[in-house]
Every structure is written in C-alpha cells, then in structure tokens.
PDB file of C-alpha atoms in Angstrom:
ATOM      1  CA  UNK A1352      19.597 -31.864  10.356  1.00 44.00           C
ATOM      2  CA  UNK A1353      21.279 -28.625   9.347  1.00 53.00           C
ATOM      3  CA  UNK A1354      19.117 -25.509   8.999  1.00 57.00           C
ATOM      4  CA  UNK A1355      21.684 -23.408   7.137  1.00 69.00           C
ATOM      5  CA  UNK A1356      19.376 -23.168   4.137  1.00 70.00           C
ATOM      6  CA  UNK A1357      17.130 -20.844   6.174  1.00 73.00           C
ATOM      7  CA  UNK A1358      19.980 -18.310   6.359  1.00 73.00           C
ATOM      8  CA  UNK A1359      20.746 -18.557   2.659  1.00 76.00           C
ATOM      9  CA  UNK A1360      20.773 -15.550   0.366  1.00 75.00           C
ATOM     10  CA  UNK A1361      19.730 -17.944  -2.371  1.00 83.00           C
ATOM     11  CA  UNK A1362      16.562 -18.698  -0.443  1.00 86.00           C
ATOM     12  CA  UNK A1363      15.861 -14.975  -0.130  1.00 81.00           C
ATOM     13  CA  UNK A1364      16.289 -14.538  -3.891  1.00 84.00           C
ATOM     14  CA  UNK A1365      13.999 -17.488  -4.655  1.00 90.00           C
ATOM     15  CA  UNK A1366      11.357 -16.176  -2.226  1.00 88.00           C
ATOM     16  CA  UNK A1367      11.469 -12.681  -3.771  1.00 84.00           C
ATOM     17  CA  UNK A1368      11.000 -14.144  -7.241  1.00 91.00           C
ATOM     18  CA  UNK A1369       8.128 -16.338  -6.035  1.00 93.00           C
ATOM     19  CA  UNK A1370       6.488 -13.373  -4.296  1.00 88.00           C
ATOM     20  CA  UNK A1371       6.700 -11.325  -7.495  1.00 90.00           C
ATOM     21  CA  UNK A1372       5.024 -14.131  -9.412  1.00 93.00           C
ATOM     22  CA  UNK A1373       2.459 -14.594  -6.637  1.00 92.00           C
ATOM     23  CA  UNK A1374       1.550 -10.898  -6.602  1.00 88.00           C
ATOM     24  CA  UNK A1375       1.269 -10.925 -10.402  1.00 91.00           C
ATOM     25  CA  UNK A1376      -1.112 -13.861 -10.077  1.00 91.00           C
ATOM     26  CA  UNK A1377      -3.150 -11.887  -7.541  1.00 88.00           C
ATOM     27  CA  UNK A1378      -3.336  -8.894  -9.894  1.00 86.00           C
ATOM     28  CA  UNK A1379      -4.580 -11.125 -12.708  1.00 89.00           C
ATOM     29  CA  UNK A1380      -7.193 -12.596 -10.356  1.00 86.00           C
ATOM     30  CA  UNK A1381      -8.414  -9.114  -9.445  1.00 83.00           C
ATOM     31  CA  UNK A1382      -9.177  -8.492 -13.132  1.00 82.00           C
ATOM     32  CA  UNK A1383     -11.654 -11.374 -13.199  1.00 83.00           C
ATOM     33  CA  UNK A1384     -15.227 -10.811 -12.053  1.00 79.00           C
ATOM     34  CA  UNK A1385     -15.306 -14.126 -10.204  1.00 79.00           C
ATOM     35  CA  UNK A1386     -12.588 -13.002  -7.769  1.00 83.00           C
ATOM     36  CA  UNK A1387     -12.722  -9.187  -7.861  1.00 82.00           C
ATOM     37  CA  UNK A1388     -15.611  -8.810  -5.419  1.00 81.00           C
ATOM     38  CA  UNK A1389     -14.081 -11.266  -2.955  1.00 85.00           C
ATOM     39  CA  UNK A1390     -10.758  -9.418  -2.960  1.00 83.00           C
ATOM     40  CA  UNK A1391     -12.551  -6.094  -2.543  1.00 76.00           C
ATOM     41  CA  UNK A1392     -14.513  -7.409   0.428  1.00 76.00           C
ATOM     42  CA  UNK A1393     -11.287  -8.650   2.059  1.00 78.00           C
ATOM     43  CA  UNK A1394      -9.767  -5.212   1.605  1.00 72.00           C
ATOM     44  CA  UNK A1395     -12.738  -3.636   3.398  1.00 67.00           C
ATOM     45  CA  UNK A1396     -12.848  -6.093   6.318  1.00 68.00           C
ATOM     46  CA  UNK A1397     -10.580  -6.787   9.290  1.00 66.00           C
ATOM     47  CA  UNK A1398      -8.829 -10.139   9.187  1.00 73.00           C
ATOM     48  CA  UNK A1399     -11.140 -11.542  11.874  1.00 68.00           C
ATOM     49  CA  UNK A1400     -14.043 -11.334   9.381  1.00 72.00           C
ATOM     50  CA  UNK A1401     -12.292 -12.813   6.346  1.00 79.00           C
ATOM     51  CA  UNK A1402     -13.497 -16.379   6.865  1.00 81.00           C
ATOM     52  CA  UNK A1403     -17.053 -15.574   5.810  1.00 76.00           C
ATOM     53  CA  UNK A1404     -15.832 -14.265   2.445  1.00 77.00           C
ATOM     54  CA  UNK A1405     -13.281 -17.040   1.894  1.00 83.00           C
ATOM     55  CA  UNK A1406     -15.601 -19.995   2.572  1.00 82.00           C
ATOM     56  CA  UNK A1407     -17.096 -19.719  -0.915  1.00 82.00           C
ATOM     57  CA  UNK A1408     -13.836 -18.691  -2.615  1.00 85.00           C
ATOM     58  CA  UNK A1409     -11.341 -21.570  -2.177  1.00 88.00           C
ATOM     59  CA  UNK A1410      -9.033 -20.295  -4.951  1.00 90.00           C
ATOM     60  CA  UNK A1411      -8.654 -16.885  -3.274  1.00 88.00           C
ATOM     61  CA  UNK A1412      -8.166 -18.631   0.082  1.00 89.00           C
ATOM     62  CA  UNK A1413      -5.404 -20.791  -1.420  1.00 91.00           C
ATOM     63  CA  UNK A1414      -3.734 -17.734  -2.931  1.00 89.00           C
ATOM     64  CA  UNK A1415      -3.795 -15.961   0.440  1.00 88.00           C
ATOM     65  CA  UNK A1416      -2.410 -19.008   2.241  1.00 91.00           C
ATOM     66  CA  UNK A1417       0.450 -19.165  -0.245  1.00 92.00           C
ATOM     67  CA  UNK A1418       1.112 -15.443   0.129  1.00 88.00           C
ATOM     68  CA  UNK A1419       1.249 -15.616   3.926  1.00 88.00           C
ATOM     69  CA  UNK A1420       3.495 -18.675   3.752  1.00 92.00           C
ATOM     70  CA  UNK A1421       5.972 -16.969   1.420  1.00 91.00           C
ATOM     71  CA  UNK A1422       5.975 -13.784   3.513  1.00 86.00           C
ATOM     72  CA  UNK A1423       6.591 -15.780   6.693  1.00 89.00           C
ATOM     73  CA  UNK A1424       9.551 -17.602   5.147  1.00 89.00           C
ATOM     74  CA  UNK A1425      11.010 -14.348   3.833  1.00 86.00           C
ATOM     75  CA  UNK A1426      10.641 -12.688   7.230  1.00 85.00           C
ATOM     76  CA  UNK A1427      12.241 -15.672   8.982  1.00 87.00           C
ATOM     77  CA  UNK A1428      15.091 -15.753   6.461  1.00 84.00           C
ATOM     78  CA  UNK A1429      15.689 -12.003   6.911  1.00 82.00           C
ATOM     79  CA  UNK A1430      15.708 -12.234  10.712  1.00 84.00           C
ATOM     80  CA  UNK A1431      18.055 -15.236  10.850  1.00 82.00           C
ATOM     81  CA  UNK A1432      20.433 -13.752   8.288  1.00 78.00           C
ATOM     82  CA  UNK A1433      20.550 -10.498  10.277  1.00 78.00           C
ATOM     83  CA  UNK A1434      21.287 -12.317  13.530  1.00 79.00           C
ATOM     84  CA  UNK A1435      23.933 -14.719  12.265  1.00 77.00           C
ATOM     85  CA  UNK A1436      25.734 -12.861   9.490  1.00 70.00           C
ATOM     86  CA  UNK A1437      25.146  -9.114   9.827  1.00 73.00           C
ATOM     87  CA  UNK A1438      24.957  -8.357  13.549  1.00 75.00           C
ATOM     88  CA  UNK A1439      28.613  -9.435  14.120  1.00 76.00           C
ATOM     89  CA  UNK A1440      29.688  -6.833  11.553  1.00 71.00           C
ATOM     90  CA  UNK A1441      28.258  -4.103  13.769  1.00 71.00           C
ATOM     91  CA  UNK A1442      29.398  -5.697  17.033  1.00 72.00           C
ATOM     92  CA  UNK A1443      33.028  -5.750  15.838  1.00 70.00           C
ATOM     93  CA  UNK A1444      32.718  -2.247  14.331  1.00 72.00           C
ATOM     94  CA  UNK A1445      33.787  -3.274  10.868  1.00 69.00           C
ATOM     95  CA  UNK A1446      32.834   0.092   9.418  1.00 63.00           C
ATOM     96  CA  UNK A1447      34.724  -0.529   6.162  1.00 65.00           C
ATOM     97  CA  UNK A1448      32.831  -3.717   5.418  1.00 65.00           C
ATOM     98  CA  UNK A1449      30.735  -3.531   2.226  1.00 64.00           C
ATOM     99  CA  UNK A1450      27.952  -5.252   4.193  1.00 66.00           C
ATOM    100  CA  UNK A1451      27.766  -2.552   6.876  1.00 68.00           C
ATOM    101  CA  UNK A1452      24.464  -1.121   5.596  1.00 71.00           C
ATOM    102  CA  UNK A1453      22.806  -4.499   5.131  1.00 76.00           C
ATOM    103  CA  UNK A1454      21.784  -4.784   8.791  1.00 77.00           C
ATOM    104  CA  UNK A1455      19.734  -1.522   8.796  1.00 82.00           C
ATOM    105  CA  UNK A1456      18.139  -2.624   5.519  1.00 82.00           C
ATOM    106  CA  UNK A1457      17.157  -5.973   7.025  1.00 81.00           C
ATOM    107  CA  UNK A1458      15.867  -4.441  10.269  1.00 85.00           C
ATOM    108  CA  UNK A1459      13.783  -1.818   8.465  1.00 84.00           C
ATOM    109  CA  UNK A1460      12.353  -4.508   6.192  1.00 84.00           C
ATOM    110  CA  UNK A1461      11.345  -6.576   9.229  1.00 83.00           C
ATOM    111  CA  UNK A1462       9.748  -3.504  10.836  1.00 84.00           C
ATOM    112  CA  UNK A1463       7.682  -2.941   7.690  1.00 83.00           C
ATOM    113  CA  UNK A1464       6.546  -6.594   7.848  1.00 81.00           C
ATOM    114  CA  UNK A1465       5.642  -6.218  11.526  1.00 82.00           C
ATOM    115  CA  UNK A1466       3.727  -2.963  11.013  1.00 78.00           C
ATOM    116  CA  UNK A1467       1.753  -4.486   8.147  1.00 75.00           C
ATOM    117  CA  UNK A1468       0.966  -7.534  10.288  1.00 75.00           C
ATOM    118  CA  UNK A1469      -0.189  -5.443  13.248  1.00 74.00           C
ATOM    119  CA  UNK A1470      -2.299  -3.275  10.952  1.00 72.00           C
ATOM    120  CA  UNK A1471      -3.876  -6.290   9.257  1.00 70.00           C
ATOM    121  CA  UNK A1472      -4.751  -8.158  12.461  1.00 67.00           C
ATOM    122  CA  UNK A1473      -5.454  -5.458  15.053  1.00 65.00           C
ATOM    123  CA  UNK A1474      -6.141  -2.131  13.329  1.00 64.00           C
ATOM    124  CA  UNK A1475      -7.237  -2.150   9.681  1.00 62.00           C
ATOM    125  CA  UNK A1476      -9.224   1.011  10.278  1.00 60.00           C
ATOM    126  CA  UNK A1477     -10.673   2.298   7.049  1.00 73.00           C
ATOM    127  CA  UNK A1478     -14.039   3.007   5.462  1.00 81.00           C
ATOM    128  CA  UNK A1479     -15.034   3.131   1.806  1.00 83.00           C
ATOM    129  CA  UNK A1480     -18.148   5.120   0.862  1.00 91.00           C
ATOM    130  CA  UNK A1481     -19.668   6.926  -2.126  1.00 93.00           C
ATOM    131  CA  UNK A1482     -20.857  10.506  -1.653  1.00 95.00           C
ATOM    132  CA  UNK A1483     -22.590  13.310  -3.473  1.00 95.00           C
ATOM    133  CA  UNK A1484     -21.925  16.923  -2.586  1.00 94.00           C
ATOM    134  CA  UNK A1485     -23.307  17.778   0.855  1.00 94.00           C
ATOM    135  CA  UNK A1486     -23.364  14.200   2.152  1.00 95.00           C
ATOM    136  CA  UNK A1487     -21.357  13.008   5.138  1.00 94.00           C
ATOM    137  CA  UNK A1488     -20.296   9.880   6.990  1.00 93.00           C
ATOM    138  CA  UNK A1489     -18.525   8.807  10.166  1.00 91.00           C
ATOM    139  CA  UNK A1490     -15.192   7.025  10.152  1.00 86.00           C
ATOM    140  CA  UNK A1491     -13.899   6.105  13.587  1.00 79.00           C
ATOM    141  CA  UNK A1492     -13.870   9.280  15.677  1.00 84.00           C
ATOM    142  CA  UNK A1493     -14.085  11.496  12.605  1.00 90.00           C
ATOM    143  CA  UNK A1494     -17.109  12.996  10.882  1.00 94.00           C
ATOM    144  CA  UNK A1495     -16.368  13.680   7.221  1.00 95.00           C
ATOM    145  CA  UNK A1496     -18.491  15.861   4.926  1.00 96.00           C
ATOM    146  CA  UNK A1497     -18.078  16.252   1.179  1.00 96.00           C
ATOM    147  CA  UNK A1498     -18.430  20.011   0.746  1.00 96.00           C
ATOM    148  CA  UNK A1499     -17.801  20.340  -2.991  1.00 95.00           C
ATOM    149  CA  UNK A1500     -16.786  18.328  -6.051  1.00 96.00           C
ATOM    150  CA  UNK A1501     -14.614  20.229  -8.528  1.00 95.00           C
ATOM    151  CA  UNK A1502     -14.683  18.057 -11.666  1.00 96.00           C
ATOM    152  CA  UNK A1503     -13.263  19.849 -14.724  1.00 95.00           C
ATOM    153  CA  UNK A1504     -13.199  17.094 -17.338  1.00 96.00           C
ATOM    154  CA  UNK A1505     -16.235  16.093 -19.400  1.00 95.00           C
ATOM    155  CA  UNK A1506     -18.695  14.541 -16.937  1.00 94.00           C
ATOM    156  CA  UNK A1507     -20.557  12.786 -19.765  1.00 94.00           C
ATOM    157  CA  UNK A1508     -17.543  10.465 -20.126  1.00 94.00           C
ATOM    158  CA  UNK A1509     -18.055   9.137 -16.584  1.00 95.00           C
ATOM    159  CA  UNK A1510     -21.864   8.943 -16.728  1.00 95.00           C
ATOM    160  CA  UNK A1511     -22.945   5.337 -16.241  1.00 94.00           C
ATOM    161  CA  UNK A1512     -25.662   3.436 -18.085  1.00 92.00           C
ATOM    162  CA  UNK A1513     -28.152   1.028 -16.524  1.00 91.00           C
ATOM    163  CA  UNK A1514     -25.454  -1.673 -16.423  1.00 88.00           C
ATOM    164  CA  UNK A1515     -22.984   0.544 -14.569  1.00 88.00           C
ATOM    165  CA  UNK A1516     -20.669   1.150 -17.553  1.00 91.00           C
ATOM    166  CA  UNK A1517     -19.430   4.553 -18.709  1.00 93.00           C
ATOM    167  CA  UNK A1518     -17.640   5.699 -21.926  1.00 94.00           C
ATOM    168  CA  UNK A1519     -14.433   6.362 -19.958  1.00 92.00           C
ATOM    169  CA  UNK A1520     -14.432   2.943 -18.295  1.00 90.00           C
ATOM    170  CA  UNK A1521     -12.668   2.152 -15.022  1.00 87.00           C
ATOM    171  CA  UNK A1522     -10.656   5.005 -13.568  1.00 89.00           C
ATOM    172  CA  UNK A1523      -7.358   3.131 -13.801  1.00 84.00           C
ATOM    173  CA  UNK A1524      -7.819   2.760 -17.571  1.00 86.00           C
ATOM    174  CA  UNK A1525      -8.824   6.338 -18.424  1.00 91.00           C
ATOM    175  CA  UNK A1526      -6.553   8.476 -20.546  1.00 91.00           C
ATOM    176  CA  UNK A1527      -5.368  11.856 -19.288  1.00 91.00           C
ATOM    177  CA  UNK A1528      -7.436  13.534 -22.014  1.00 91.00           C
ATOM    178  CA  UNK A1529     -10.599  11.947 -20.609  1.00 93.00           C
ATOM    179  CA  UNK A1530      -9.652  12.164 -16.924  1.00 94.00           C
ATOM    180  CA  UNK A1531      -6.820  14.356 -15.648  1.00 94.00           C
ATOM    181  CA  UNK A1532      -6.323  13.615 -11.914  1.00 91.00           C
ATOM    182  CA  UNK A1533      -4.414  16.892 -11.456  1.00 92.00           C
ATOM    183  CA  UNK A1534      -7.443  19.102 -12.079  1.00 94.00           C
ATOM    184  CA  UNK A1535     -10.233  17.090 -10.434  1.00 95.00           C
ATOM    185  CA  UNK A1536     -10.681  17.430  -6.678  1.00 95.00           C
ATOM    186  CA  UNK A1537     -13.122  16.883  -3.853  1.00 96.00           C
ATOM    187  CA  UNK A1538     -13.256  19.286  -0.897  1.00 97.00           C
ATOM    188  CA  UNK A1539     -13.931  17.918   2.584  1.00 97.00           C
ATOM    189  CA  UNK A1540     -14.718  19.220   6.046  1.00 96.00           C
ATOM    190  CA  UNK A1541     -13.545  16.951   8.864  1.00 95.00           C
ATOM    191  CA  UNK A1542     -14.376  17.118  12.562  1.00 95.00           C
ATOM    192  CA  UNK A1543     -13.185  14.998  15.476  1.00 90.00           C
ATOM    193  CA  UNK A1544     -15.610  16.534  17.993  1.00 86.00           C
ATOM    194  CA  UNK A1545     -13.098  19.120  19.177  1.00 89.00           C
ATOM    195  CA  UNK A1546     -11.618  20.593  16.008  1.00 94.00           C
ATOM    196  CA  UNK A1547     -12.774  21.081  12.445  1.00 95.00           C
ATOM    197  CA  UNK A1548     -10.491  21.333   9.427  1.00 96.00           C
ATOM    198  CA  UNK A1549     -11.006  21.555   5.674  1.00 95.00           C
ATOM    199  CA  UNK A1550      -8.964  20.378   2.715  1.00 94.00           C
ATOM    200  CA  UNK A1551      -9.098  18.796  -0.709  1.00 94.00           C
ATOM    201  CA  UNK A1552      -8.237  15.337  -1.983  1.00 94.00           C
ATOM    202  CA  UNK A1553      -7.926  13.878  -5.454  1.00 92.00           C
ATOM    203  CA  UNK A1554      -7.336  10.554  -7.127  1.00 91.00           C
ATOM    204  CA  UNK A1555      -4.478   8.967  -5.122  1.00 84.00           C
ATOM    205  CA  UNK A1556      -3.730  12.426  -3.659  1.00 89.00           C
ATOM    206  CA  UNK A1557      -4.826  12.196  -0.020  1.00 90.00           C
ATOM    207  CA  UNK A1558      -5.924  14.864   2.408  1.00 93.00           C
ATOM    208  CA  UNK A1559      -4.190  14.217   5.735  1.00 89.00           C
ATOM    209  CA  UNK A1560      -5.080  15.298   9.256  1.00 89.00           C
ATOM    210  CA  UNK A1561      -3.401  13.524  12.170  1.00 82.00           C
ATOM    211  CA  UNK A1562      -3.741   9.782  11.608  1.00 80.00           C
ATOM    212  CA  UNK A1563      -6.566  10.272   9.075  1.00 87.00           C
ATOM    213  CA  UNK A1564      -5.959  10.040   5.330  1.00 88.00           C
ATOM    214  CA  UNK A1565      -8.808  10.723   2.898  1.00 92.00           C
ATOM    215  CA  UNK A1566      -8.362   9.674  -0.728  1.00 92.00           C
ATOM    216  CA  UNK A1567     -10.727   9.800  -3.690  1.00 94.00           C
ATOM    217  CA  UNK A1568     -10.584   6.511  -5.576  1.00 92.00           C
ATOM    218  CA  UNK A1569     -13.201   7.237  -8.259  1.00 94.00           C
ATOM    219  CA  UNK A1570     -15.332   9.938  -9.874  1.00 95.00           C
ATOM    220  CA  UNK A1571     -18.578   8.900 -11.550  1.00 94.00           C
ATOM    221  CA  UNK A1572     -22.138   9.937 -12.361  1.00 95.00           C
ATOM    222  CA  UNK A1573     -24.544   7.100 -11.451  1.00 94.00           C
ATOM    223  CA  UNK A1574     -27.320   6.068 -13.810  1.00 92.00           C
ATOM    224  CA  UNK A1575     -30.308   8.484 -13.763  1.00 91.00           C
ATOM    225  CA  UNK A1576     -28.638  10.658 -11.092  1.00 92.00           C
ATOM    226  CA  UNK A1577     -27.197  13.359 -13.354  1.00 91.00           C
ATOM    227  CA  UNK A1578     -29.104  16.039 -11.440  1.00 92.00           C
ATOM    228  CA  UNK A1579     -27.044  15.269  -8.307  1.00 92.00           C
ATOM    229  CA  UNK A1580     -23.778  15.903 -10.112  1.00 93.00           C
ATOM    230  CA  UNK A1581     -20.555  13.933  -9.887  1.00 95.00           C
ATOM    231  CA  UNK A1582     -20.351  11.298  -7.176  1.00 95.00           C
ATOM    232  CA  UNK A1583     -17.027  10.383  -5.580  1.00 95.00           C
ATOM    233  CA  UNK A1584     -15.847   7.160  -3.991  1.00 94.00           C
ATOM    234  CA  UNK A1585     -13.940   7.987  -0.829  1.00 93.00           C
ATOM    235  CA  UNK A1586     -11.454   5.893   1.137  1.00 90.00           C
ATOM    236  CA  UNK A1587     -10.851   7.091   4.703  1.00 90.00           C
ATOM    237  CA  UNK A1588      -7.936   5.468   6.518  1.00 83.00           C
ATOM    238  CA  UNK A1589      -7.266   6.133  10.189  1.00 77.00           C
ATOM    239  CA  UNK A1590      -4.168   4.281  11.291  1.00 71.00           C
ATOM    240  CA  UNK A1591      -1.868   5.397  14.146  1.00 73.00           C
ATOM    241  CA  UNK A1592       0.984   3.432  12.539  1.00 73.00           C
ATOM    242  CA  UNK A1593       0.848   5.226   9.206  1.00 72.00           C
ATOM    243  CA  UNK A1594       3.526   7.795  10.059  1.00 74.00           C
ATOM    244  CA  UNK A1595       5.834   4.992  11.210  1.00 78.00           C
ATOM    245  CA  UNK A1596       5.266   3.328   7.841  1.00 77.00           C
ATOM    246  CA  UNK A1597       6.448   6.448   6.046  1.00 80.00           C
ATOM    247  CA  UNK A1598       9.472   6.826   8.329  1.00 86.00           C
ATOM    248  CA  UNK A1599      10.511   3.195   7.800  1.00 85.00           C
ATOM    249  CA  UNK A1600      10.087   3.403   4.039  1.00 85.00           C
ATOM    250  CA  UNK A1601      12.109   6.643   3.858  1.00 87.00           C
ATOM    251  CA  UNK A1602      14.903   5.208   6.015  1.00 88.00           C
ATOM    252  CA  UNK A1603      14.855   1.997   3.979  1.00 84.00           C
ATOM    253  CA  UNK A1604      15.243   3.957   0.758  1.00 87.00           C
ATOM    254  CA  UNK A1605      18.101   5.974   2.281  1.00 88.00           C
ATOM    255  CA  UNK A1606      19.829   2.765   3.443  1.00 84.00           C
ATOM    256  CA  UNK A1607      19.525   1.250  -0.029  1.00 81.00           C
ATOM    257  CA  UNK A1608      21.027   4.373  -1.596  1.00 84.00           C
ATOM    258  CA  UNK A1609      23.924   4.354   0.875  1.00 80.00           C
ATOM    259  CA  UNK A1610      24.553   0.662   0.225  1.00 77.00           C
ATOM    260  CA  UNK A1611      24.584   1.349  -3.499  1.00 78.00           C
ATOM    261  CA  UNK A1612      27.062   4.179  -2.932  1.00 79.00           C
ATOM    262  CA  UNK A1613      29.349   1.885  -0.903  1.00 71.00           C
ATOM    263  CA  UNK A1614      29.441  -0.733  -3.672  1.00 72.00           C
ATOM    264  CA  UNK A1615      29.931   1.941  -6.342  1.00 75.00           C
ATOM    265  CA  UNK A1616      32.923   3.453  -4.501  1.00 72.00           C
ATOM    266  CA  UNK A1617      34.494   0.021  -3.975  1.00 70.00           C
ATOM    267  CA  UNK A1618      34.028  -0.721  -7.664  1.00 70.00           C
ATOM    268  CA  UNK A1619      35.797   2.536  -8.579  1.00 71.00           C
ATOM    269  CA  UNK A1620      38.709   1.773  -6.235  1.00 69.00           C
ATOM    270  CA  UNK A1621      39.111  -1.676  -7.805  1.00 66.00           C
ATOM    271  CA  UNK A1622      39.337  -0.145 -11.255  1.00 60.00           C
ATOM    272  CA  UNK A1623      35.770  -0.767 -12.297  1.00 51.00           C
ATOM    273  CA  UNK A1624      33.889   1.340 -14.800  1.00 47.00           C
ATOM    274  CA  UNK A1625      33.186   4.945 -13.764  1.00 45.00           C
ATOM    275  CA  UNK A1626      30.052   5.369 -15.796  1.00 38.00           C
TER     276      UNK A1626
END
C-alpha cells in the first residue's frame, strides 16, 4: 500500500484547516462554564496529572485527543515532506530553486512542535496565584514578592460583588476607557537565594529575569476587601526552553519573509504585477 498521501501538501492544507476549526471549537468551549474550569485546571497542571481532571470531562478529553492526533499527523507530514522533497534541494545546492527556504521553515516548525511537547510533558513549570500588596509566594527556585500595585483606572469598575462579578467584567472584555493596560502595573521583587532584582509587569507585559517570566493576568478588588486595595492575579513561568522558543519563532518569521520575497521576485521576473 502506497504511503504517498502522508507526504502530500494537500494533507498539510487539510490538517491546517482542521486545526483552525479545532482550536476555534476549543475557544468556544472555554467560554462555557461547564468546560472553563476543566481547561483552566489542565493549564495549571503537568500532563502527568491531567487524568484526574479529564475523568469527569469526557468532551474535553475527546477534544484533546483530537487535537493531539491532528498535531501528530501534521508533524509527521512535515517531517516526511522535508526528508523526501526538500532535503535533496539543499543536498544538490539548488540555490535558485523557489523551494530553497521551505526546508528551514519545515525544520523550525518541527522544532517548535518538539519544544512544546517537551515543555508539556517534562517541564510545564508555572504557578498562578492572586496577591495583595506586600504578599509573596515561591515559584520553583524563586521567591516573588508583590511590592506595589499601581492601578490608575477607576478601581470601582473592578470591584466584585458577592457573586464575583464586577461592572467592568472579565479583563479580556474591558474597554480601554475602563481598563488601560498601558498605565496599570504591578511591581515585584524577585530573589533566587543569591541575587535579588526588581521590576514591573502589566497585563500581558511580562517582567523577565533569566528563565523566569512574571505576567499579570488580572486586576480586581475582591468582595468586601476594598481596604486591601487592588489584587492582582500573577502567572509565573520558569522554563529553560523559553529563549529557544523565541529564537525559533523569530527565525521562522524571517524564513517566511525570505520565502515570500523569493516568490515575489520570481513573479516580477515573469511579468507579474508589481503592486
């Protein structure tokens, strides 16, 4: 039985479309209360502890199984296509081939898959906590203290009632007038036992030291705790692979731009449109 379909670009296209649909389905699931807590717990746990959360959530388990299956097929398709069709282009030094940049793109994509897999199975080092000013917590070998919260928008808009709801709603749905992430920050002091550094982080604007990234994912005032001021939800990620992630993504973007330039120049030489 021929296995040429595994090398097919058509298969890659179909898998990319299916993955887009699958991720969209996952996003819609995360908006539903029945699945949101399960997905959050998976995000906070290493893969070895997922089974306990998935036992009572068969729909989420099925979605994850489908996701892993699609990602495996896409990775296999990318690897086989690179080996059979693209590696000979480099071996024979066909530098003028329009496909010359496809091999680096494929290799970098596979490296991203591998790094994500290693992180998911073996590392997955992060902690999510909520802190008031002056409180601290330990994350791996780091001790992290929230020194100060600089919240400049109207705190009454993020003050929660007894049911946990606030006038501003969830942070991802707040308008810039109600919550401007550029002017709201949390200041941290971090120690690893030998050194101590300080810095600030905001919403999706991390404070980085070594392999540690600290990000604020929410600002809120809990019910009947107005006297303590604004509380922040903090995500601390310590991952030795994180810099390799950034390098791979930057090189992948550069490779895609170069490939686009190659096709654009060939189009111009063949008399295609110039603008």
